[in-house]
Coordinates of C-alpha atoms in Angstrom, one line a residue:
M20 CA 78.0 -50.8 3.1
K21 CA 74.6 -52.0 4.0
P22 CA 73.0 -51.2 7.4
I23 CA 74.2 -53.5 10.2
G24 CA 72.5 -54.8 13.4
I25 CA 74.4 -55.8 16.4
F26 CA 72.5 -58.0 18.9
Y27 CA 74.4 -58.6 22.2
G28 CA 73.7 -60.2 25.5
S29 CA 75.5 -58.8 28.5
S30 CA 75.0 -59.5 32.2
T31 CA 78.0 -57.3 33.6
G32 CA 78.2 -54.7 30.8
N33 CA 81.3 -55.9 29.2
T34 CA 79.6 -57.3 26.1
K35 CA 77.7 -54.2 25.7
K36 CA 80.6 -52.0 25.9
I37 CA 82.4 -54.4 23.1
A38 CA 79.4 -53.8 21.0
E39 CA 79.6 -50.1 21.3
N40 CA 83.2 -50.2 20.4
I41 CA 82.6 -52.1 17.3
K42 CA 79.8 -49.8 16.5
A43 CA 82.2 -46.8 16.6
N44 CA 84.8 -48.7 14.5
L45 CA 82.2 -49.4 11.7
Q46 CA 80.2 -46.8 10.2
P47 CA 78.2 -45.5 13.1
G48 CA 75.2 -44.1 11.3
L49 CA 74.7 -47.6 9.4
V50 CA 75.0 -49.6 12.8
D51 CA 72.1 -50.3 15.3
I52 CA 72.6 -51.9 18.6
Y53 CA 70.0 -54.3 20.3
D54 CA 70.0 -55.9 23.9
V55 CA 68.7 -59.6 23.1
K56 CA 66.6 -59.0 26.1
Y57 CA 64.1 -56.9 24.1
V58 CA 64.4 -58.1 20.6
K59 CA 61.8 -59.9 18.2
A60 CA 62.5 -61.9 15.1
S61 CA 61.3 -59.2 13.0
D62 CA 64.1 -56.7 14.5
I63 CA 66.7 -59.4 13.0
E64 CA 65.0 -59.8 9.8
R65 CA 65.4 -56.2 8.9
Y66 CA 69.4 -56.6 8.6
D67 CA 71.3 -58.2 5.6
N68 CA 74.4 -57.7 7.8
I69 CA 74.3 -59.2 11.6
I70 CA 76.8 -59.1 14.4
L71 CA 76.1 -61.3 17.0
G72 CA 77.7 -61.1 20.5
S73 CA 77.5 -63.1 23.9
S74 CA 79.7 -63.6 26.8
T75 CA 80.9 -67.2 27.8
W76 CA 80.2 -68.0 31.5
G77 CA 82.1 -70.5 33.4
E78 CA 82.8 -73.5 31.4
G79 CA 81.2 -72.9 28.1
V80 CA 77.7 -71.5 28.9
L81 CA 75.9 -68.7 26.8
Q82 CA 74.8 -65.6 28.8
A83 CA 71.4 -66.0 29.8
D84 CA 69.5 -63.6 27.6
F85 CA 71.5 -64.6 24.7
E86 CA 70.7 -68.3 25.1
R87 CA 67.0 -67.5 25.4
F88 CA 67.4 -65.2 22.4
L89 CA 69.2 -67.9 20.3
Y90 CA 66.8 -70.8 20.9
D91 CA 63.4 -68.9 21.2
I92 CA 64.0 -66.4 18.7
L93 CA 67.0 -66.4 16.5
K94 CA 66.6 -70.0 15.6
F95 CA 63.1 -69.4 13.9
A96 CA 64.2 -66.2 12.3
D97 CA 64.8 -66.2 8.4
L98 CA 68.5 -66.0 7.9
K99 CA 68.7 -66.9 4.2
G100 CA 71.1 -64.5 2.5
K101 CA 72.1 -62.6 5.6
K102 CA 75.7 -62.2 6.5
I103 CA 76.6 -63.1 10.0
A104 CA 79.6 -62.1 12.1
I105 CA 80.1 -63.3 15.8
F106 CA 82.0 -61.8 18.7
G107 CA 82.5 -63.4 22.0
T108 CA 83.7 -62.2 25.6
G109 CA 85.4 -64.4 28.3
D110 CA 88.0 -65.0 30.5
S111 CA 91.2 -66.8 29.1
A112 CA 93.2 -67.1 32.1
I113 CA 90.6 -68.8 34.1
Y114 CA 88.8 -70.7 31.5
P115 CA 91.3 -71.6 28.7
E116 CA 89.6 -74.6 27.7
S117 CA 86.2 -72.9 27.0
F118 CA 87.2 -69.4 26.3
A119 CA 84.8 -67.7 24.0
D120 CA 82.9 -71.1 23.7
S121 CA 79.8 -68.8 23.1
M122 CA 80.9 -68.1 19.5
G123 CA 81.0 -72.0 18.6
I124 CA 77.7 -72.4 20.3
I125 CA 76.0 -69.8 18.2
F126 CA 77.6 -70.9 15.1
E127 CA 76.6 -74.7 15.4
A128 CA 73.0 -73.6 16.1
L129 CA 72.7 -71.4 13.1
E130 CA 74.9 -73.4 10.8
G131 CA 73.0 -74.7 7.7
R132 CA 70.3 -71.9 8.0
G133 CA 71.2 -70.1 4.7
A134 CA 73.5 -67.5 6.2
T135 CA 77.2 -66.9 5.2
F136 CA 79.6 -66.6 8.3
V137 CA 82.1 -63.8 8.0
G138 CA 84.7 -62.3 10.2
E139 CA 87.1 -65.3 11.2
F140 CA 89.9 -64.1 13.5
P141 CA 93.4 -65.9 13.7
T142 CA 94.3 -67.8 16.9
Q143 CA 97.8 -66.4 17.1
G144 CA 98.4 -64.3 20.2
Y145 CA 95.7 -65.8 22.4
K146 CA 96.5 -67.8 25.5
S147 CA 93.7 -70.3 24.8
V148 CA 94.5 -73.3 23.1
S149 CA 91.3 -75.1 23.3
S150 CA 87.8 -73.8 22.3
L151 CA 84.5 -74.7 20.7
S152 CA 84.9 -71.5 18.6
I153 CA 88.3 -72.5 16.8
F154 CA 87.7 -74.1 13.5
G155 CA 91.1 -75.3 11.9
E156 CA 93.7 -72.2 12.9
K157 CA 91.0 -69.6 13.3
F158 CA 88.4 -68.5 15.4
I159 CA 84.9 -68.4 14.0
G160 CA 84.6 -64.6 15.1
L161 CA 86.4 -62.3 17.5
P162 CA 87.1 -63.5 21.0
L163 CA 87.8 -60.7 23.5
D164 CA 88.9 -61.0 27.3
D165 CA 88.0 -58.0 29.3
D166 CA 89.4 -59.8 32.3
S167 CA 92.7 -61.2 31.6
D168 CA 93.8 -59.6 28.2
E169 CA 91.9 -56.2 28.0
E170 CA 94.9 -54.4 26.7
Q171 CA 94.7 -56.1 23.5
N172 CA 91.0 -55.7 22.7
K173 CA 91.3 -52.2 21.3
L174 CA 93.8 -53.3 18.4
R175 CA 91.7 -56.8 17.9
I176 CA 88.4 -54.7 17.6
S177 CA 90.2 -52.3 14.9
I178 CA 91.7 -55.3 13.0
W179 CA 88.4 -57.1 13.1
T180 CA 86.2 -54.0 12.0
D181 CA 88.5 -53.4 9.1
L182 CA 87.8 -56.9 7.9
L183 CA 84.0 -56.7 8.4
K184 CA 84.0 -53.5 6.3
I185 CA 85.2 -55.7 3.4
D186 CA 83.1 -58.8 4.1
L187 CA 79.9 -57.0 4.8
N188 CA 79.7 -55.0 1.7

């Protein structure tokens, strides 16, 4: 597997913790983690395999650092030929209509930029019925809920990273 860069934005530490768990489930020696608060376009362009992670705040708002990163840095990075996987965190109990919308926002901002998106995840087993991150019967990436459904996270991360080990080769 080629090296992987994980780029996350986290206000409370939940998304950072998820990024670290994803790294531990992949090949840790091949994975670097970056807080998007400190990232330049050249950091992203070093990787052919990229994992992006952001929380969703309230009713469909990106985490503040990730929003700046997405529109001021990532939107202008050369993504041609790159493989991108997305994970998102949110609260499916309080915000079921916008749970993990961050993934859909990220996908829509980067779609058509020459990257291949990998890591779709089935919607079965989630409380959310409506989200910008759902395309057909799947989420565009891995949605996780550290507030209302935390007991499922470990299994979902394990399943998703097993899929990524195939998709990111």
